[in-house]
Tab-separated table of C-alpha atoms in Angstrom:
chain	number	residue	atom	x	y	z
H	32	MET	CA	2.634	94.404	150.454
H	33	GLU	CA	1.777	94.943	154.044
H	34	LEU	CA	-1.596	93.484	153.099
H	35	VAL	CA	-0.559	89.750	153.959
H	36	LYS	CA	2.168	90.186	156.675
H	37	GLY	CA	1.777	88.134	159.811
H	38	LYS	CA	-1.135	86.247	158.185
H	39	ASN	CA	-0.925	82.228	158.226
H	40	ILE	CA	-1.516	81.113	154.850
H	41	LEU	CA	-2.063	77.525	153.756
H	42	ILE	CA	-1.936	76.527	150.177
H	43	THR	CA	-2.456	73.145	148.442
H	44	GLY	CA	-0.183	72.083	145.715
H	45	ALA	CA	2.573	74.570	145.917
H	46	SER	CA	5.741	72.696	145.465
H	47	ARG	CA	5.807	74.237	141.642
H	48	GLY	CA	3.821	76.529	139.388
H	49	ILE	CA	1.287	78.926	140.496
H	50	GLY	CA	1.173	77.376	143.909
H	51	LYS	CA	5.156	78.077	144.330
H	52	GLY	CA	4.933	81.509	142.836
H	53	ILE	CA	2.191	82.585	145.531
H	54	ALA	CA	4.182	80.887	148.405
H	55	GLN	CA	7.055	82.793	147.567
H	56	THR	CA	5.557	86.406	147.074
H	57	PHE	CA	3.523	86.046	150.312
H	58	ALA	CA	6.748	84.903	152.028
H	59	GLN	CA	8.740	87.904	150.856
H	60	HIS	CA	6.099	90.131	152.285
H	61	GLY	CA	5.898	88.757	155.654
H	62	ALA	CA	3.286	85.871	155.588
H	63	ASN	CA	3.690	82.604	157.165
H	64	VAL	CA	3.409	79.604	154.741
H	65	ALA	CA	1.995	76.242	154.895
H	66	PHE	CA	2.128	74.300	151.849
H	67	THR	CA	1.386	70.987	150.606
H	68	TYR	CA	2.890	68.540	148.231
H	69	SER	CA	2.017	64.972	146.794
H	70	SER	CA	5.253	63.455	145.579
H	71	SER	CA	7.894	66.065	144.907
H	72	ALA	CA	9.710	65.985	148.235
H	73	GLY	CA	12.996	67.466	147.182
H	74	PRO	CA	11.510	70.545	145.567
H	75	ALA	CA	9.201	70.947	148.648
H	76	GLU	CA	12.007	70.690	150.825
H	77	GLU	CA	14.040	73.219	148.824
H	78	LEU	CA	10.946	75.867	148.954
H	79	GLU	CA	10.446	75.336	152.662
H	80	GLN	CA	14.292	76.231	153.184
H	81	GLU	CA	13.777	79.203	150.715
H	82	LEU	CA	10.893	80.581	152.512
H	83	THR	CA	12.125	80.158	156.130
H	84	ALA	CA	15.375	81.809	154.937
H	85	LEU	CA	13.037	84.963	154.706
H	86	GLY	CA	12.372	85.140	158.271
H	87	VAL	CA	8.959	83.714	158.188
H	88	LYS	CA	7.463	80.232	159.511
H	89	ALA	CA	7.366	77.828	156.505
H	90	LYS	CA	6.409	74.268	156.574
H	91	ALA	CA	5.761	71.693	153.649
H	92	TYR	CA	3.336	68.933	154.340
H	93	GLN	CA	2.904	65.893	152.260
H	94	SER	CA	-0.527	65.457	151.834
H	95	ASN	CA	-3.555	64.606	149.279
H	96	ALA	CA	-6.160	67.280	149.315
H	97	ALA	CA	-8.428	64.765	147.355
H	98	ASN	CA	-8.753	62.358	150.206
H	99	PHE	CA	-11.162	63.613	152.851
H	100	GLU	CA	-9.203	62.039	156.070
H	101	SER	CA	-5.910	63.460	154.609
H	102	ALA	CA	-7.406	66.881	154.355
H	103	GLN	CA	-8.744	66.945	157.923
H	104	GLN	CA	-5.482	65.718	159.395
H	105	LEU	CA	-3.619	68.375	157.390
H	106	ALA	CA	-5.702	71.001	159.033
H	107	SER	CA	-5.068	69.980	162.617
H	108	ASP	CA	-1.551	69.598	161.787
H	109	VAL	CA	-1.109	73.112	160.231
H	110	LEU	CA	-3.618	74.739	163.147
H	111	GLU	CA	-1.208	72.973	165.992
H	112	GLU	CA	2.136	74.271	164.173
H	113	PHE	CA	0.824	77.835	163.280
H	114	GLY	CA	-1.933	78.624	165.635
H	115	SER	CA	-4.701	79.613	163.143
H	116	ILE	CA	-5.418	79.539	159.432
H	117	ASP	CA	-6.226	82.953	158.213
H	118	VAL	CA	-6.154	82.033	154.523
H	119	LEU	CA	-6.619	78.911	152.549
H	120	ILE	CA	-5.840	78.750	148.871
H	121	ASN	CA	-7.092	75.889	146.952
H	122	ASN	CA	-4.709	75.315	144.161
H	123	ALA	CA	-3.972	71.619	143.835
H	124	GLY	CA	-4.931	70.309	140.460
H	125	ILE	CA	-4.314	67.858	137.421
H	126	THR	CA	-5.140	67.376	133.851
H	127	LYS	CA	-5.864	64.465	131.784
H	128	ASP	CA	-6.918	65.841	128.466
H	129	ASN	CA	-8.655	64.081	125.944
H	130	LEU	CA	-11.903	64.143	123.457
H	131	LEU	CA	-14.892	63.027	124.760
H	132	MET	CA	-15.023	59.961	122.605
H	133	ARG	CA	-11.496	59.015	123.926
H	134	ILE	CA	-11.720	60.113	127.634
H	135	SER	CA	-12.096	57.212	130.088
H	136	GLU	CA	-14.369	57.200	133.108
H	137	GLU	CA	-11.066	56.777	135.138
H	138	ASP	CA	-9.581	60.042	133.956
H	139	PHE	CA	-12.905	61.822	134.291
H	140	ASP	CA	-13.248	60.906	137.825
H	141	LYS	CA	-9.508	61.462	138.857
H	142	VAL	CA	-9.601	64.933	137.508
H	143	ILE	CA	-12.896	65.592	139.364
H	144	GLU	CA	-11.588	64.082	142.299
H	145	VAL	CA	-8.152	66.213	142.741
H	146	ASN	CA	-9.716	69.362	141.350
H	147	LEU	CA	-13.017	69.680	142.777
H	148	LYS	CA	-13.502	67.394	145.781
H	149	SER	CA	-10.212	68.515	147.001
H	150	VAL	CA	-11.790	72.019	147.308
H	151	PHE	CA	-14.522	70.583	149.231
H	152	ASN	CA	-12.382	68.703	151.526
H	153	MET	CA	-10.036	71.336	152.396
H	154	THR	CA	-12.830	74.055	152.779
H	155	LYS	CA	-14.657	71.701	155.214
H	156	ALA	CA	-11.619	70.980	156.987
H	157	VAL	CA	-10.679	74.943	157.746
H	158	GLN	CA	-14.284	75.761	158.289
H	159	ARG	CA	-14.675	74.990	161.960
H	160	THR	CA	-11.300	76.974	162.637
H	161	MET	CA	-12.539	79.774	160.728
H	162	LEU	CA	-15.698	80.022	162.415
H	163	LYS	CA	-14.214	80.073	165.999
H	164	GLN	CA	-12.004	82.945	164.684
H	165	ARG	CA	-14.869	84.521	162.968
H	166	HIS	CA	-12.476	85.455	160.085
H	167	GLY	CA	-11.109	83.956	156.899
H	168	SER	CA	-10.454	83.992	153.392
H	169	LEU	CA	-10.832	81.297	151.052
H	170	ILE	CA	-9.308	81.521	147.317
H	171	HIS	CA	-10.005	78.476	144.836
H	172	MET	CA	-7.844	78.534	141.666
H	173	SER	CA	-10.249	77.780	138.903
H	174	SER	CA	-9.119	78.409	135.109
H	175	VAL	CA	-10.411	80.545	132.022
H	176	VAL	CA	-11.220	76.854	130.781
H	177	GLY	CA	-13.916	76.727	133.658
H	178	VAL	CA	-15.244	79.974	132.402
H	179	LYS	CA	-15.405	79.572	128.984
H	180	GLY	CA	-14.657	75.873	128.268
H	181	ASN	CA	-12.204	74.069	125.829
H	182	ALA	CA	-12.320	71.167	123.604
H	183	GLY	CA	-10.582	68.128	124.781
H	184	GLN	CA	-10.913	69.247	128.429
H	185	SER	CA	-14.196	68.486	129.053
H	186	ASN	CA	-13.320	67.077	132.646
H	187	TYR	CA	-11.166	69.745	133.508
H	188	ALA	CA	-13.619	72.331	132.541
H	189	ALA	CA	-16.342	70.548	134.726
H	190	SER	CA	-13.955	70.562	137.516
H	191	LYS	CA	-13.248	74.159	137.334
H	192	ALA	CA	-16.641	75.343	136.665
H	193	GLY	CA	-17.716	73.438	139.563
H	194	ILE	CA	-15.436	75.158	141.902
H	195	ILE	CA	-17.035	78.481	140.587
H	196	GLY	CA	-20.698	77.246	142.129
H	197	PHE	CA	-19.166	75.817	145.157
H	198	SER	CA	-17.448	79.012	146.090
H	199	LYS	CA	-20.653	81.166	145.594
H	200	SER	CA	-22.472	78.910	147.963
H	201	ILE	CA	-20.020	78.796	150.411
H	202	ALA	CA	-19.647	82.804	150.227
H	203	LEU	CA	-23.702	82.787	151.032
H	204	GLU	CA	-23.341	80.278	153.944
H	205	LEU	CA	-20.228	81.738	155.629
H	206	GLY	CA	-20.478	85.480	155.050
H	207	SER	CA	-22.165	86.455	158.168
H	208	ARG	CA	-19.344	85.198	159.964
H	209	ASN	CA	-16.783	87.460	158.304
H	210	ILE	CA	-15.520	84.617	156.121
H	211	ARG	CA	-15.072	85.327	152.284
H	212	SER	CA	-14.760	82.976	149.373
H	213	ASN	CA	-13.545	83.866	145.938
H	214	VAL	CA	-12.463	82.286	142.728
H	215	ILE	CA	-9.257	83.185	140.598
H	216	ALA	CA	-9.435	81.917	137.016
H	217	PRO	CA	-6.197	82.302	135.463
H	218	GLY	CA	-5.241	81.838	131.781
H	219	PHE	CA	-1.826	80.934	130.614
H	220	ILE	CA	0.718	81.556	133.013
H	221	GLU	CA	4.492	81.209	132.618
H	222	THR	CA	5.014	77.557	134.586
H	223	GLU	CA	6.684	74.414	133.944
H	224	MET	CA	3.539	73.250	132.412
H	225	THR	CA	3.138	75.889	129.783
H	226	GLU	CA	6.939	75.674	128.833
H	227	LYS	CA	5.677	72.408	126.935
H	228	LEU	CA	2.856	74.122	124.881
H	229	ASN	CA	3.042	75.880	121.779
H	230	ASN	CA	3.102	79.566	123.292
H	231	GLU	CA	3.127	81.154	119.873
H	232	GLU	CA	-0.394	79.679	118.834
H	233	ILE	CA	-1.518	80.350	122.402
H	234	ILE	CA	-0.506	84.022	122.371
H	235	LYS	CA	-2.859	84.724	119.315
H	236	ALA	CA	-5.681	83.835	121.269
H	237	ILE	CA	-4.764	86.436	123.976
H	238	PRO	CA	-5.867	90.095	123.357
H	239	LEU	CA	-3.016	91.374	125.562
H	240	GLY	CA	-0.594	89.105	123.329
H	241	LYS	CA	1.432	87.719	126.141
H	242	LEU	CA	1.415	84.913	129.017
H	243	GLY	CA	0.717	86.085	132.562
H	244	SER	CA	3.146	85.383	135.536
H	245	CYS	CA	2.847	83.467	138.996
H	246	SER	CA	3.735	87.170	140.489
H	247	GLN	CA	0.568	88.640	138.944
H	248	ILE	CA	-1.512	85.751	140.432
H	249	ALA	CA	-0.097	86.294	143.882
H	250	ASN	CA	-0.701	89.970	143.678
H	251	LEU	CA	-4.392	89.403	143.150
H	252	VAL	CA	-4.532	86.760	145.733
H	253	SER	CA	-2.854	88.784	148.257
H	254	PHE	CA	-5.526	91.663	147.302
H	255	LEU	CA	-8.369	89.658	147.534
H	256	VAL	CA	-7.322	88.236	151.239
H	257	SER	CA	-6.292	91.578	152.534
H	258	SER	CA	-8.387	92.660	155.553
H	259	ASN	CA	-8.665	96.048	154.037
H	260	ALA	CA	-8.190	96.393	150.515
H	261	GLY	CA	-10.538	93.203	149.691
H	262	SER	CA	-12.764	93.111	152.641
H	263	TYR	CA	-16.124	93.571	150.775
H	264	ILE	CA	-15.184	91.210	148.042
H	265	THR	CA	-16.775	87.734	148.386
H	266	GLY	CA	-18.704	85.222	146.125
H	267	GLN	CA	-16.638	86.745	142.985
H	268	THR	CA	-14.770	84.788	140.241
H	269	ILE	CA	-11.938	86.981	138.819
H	270	SER	CA	-10.384	86.409	135.587
H	271	ILE	CA	-6.747	87.288	135.160
H	272	ASP	CA	-6.232	85.813	131.294
H	273	GLY	CA	-5.199	88.803	129.370
H	274	GLY	CA	-8.407	88.877	127.812
H	275	MET	CA	-9.053	85.429	126.823
H	276	SER	CA	-12.481	85.058	128.446
H	277	ILE	CA	-13.893	88.030	126.560
């Protein structure tokens, strides 16, 4: 996958799950990876060592993407260490599921802050660098729930749908400077989170009859960030969900 070799990638929330899978795949194919974690210092350090052993530059940063000042500082630190930021992958996210009649204002606000405001914070933080470079690729991780909704996840669905509208607007604003903005909307992917779910019931709702993998997400990301293959794609939302959003 020469598409990502030599690029400097910044991923938020990559100590586990989809973010970790993207980091591993990119490093395996020659990309330098900066990634963030919130509290999982041990797993983050292990991942940094794993990626560095592949012969690329890799560094873990403890950072809160939902905090504007923290996002600004992170972008500055990564730029100083890596020299450029070619790709930003907004992956950090949480869930606090409940029916509308039971969900608290605090839980609604927290999900919007972590899932949606973090995308604004980080995109704003790297914008100046990408404008100076006159190139860049922004990938925002939404969800099948942001495309079609889901009972008991009104806060999560709102945050993930908001990402789609945000990305389209940024694509219009920055396209003239060769900066592309796209959304990936995964369905159910094999991660630590889905291990806790009733996969038999989930699979019944998936036309392809199986969960997706982190490597499949990473391969789609690599296609979109490529200066060749994905260079004419911006403002799009690509579902990778085994057909759930049909």
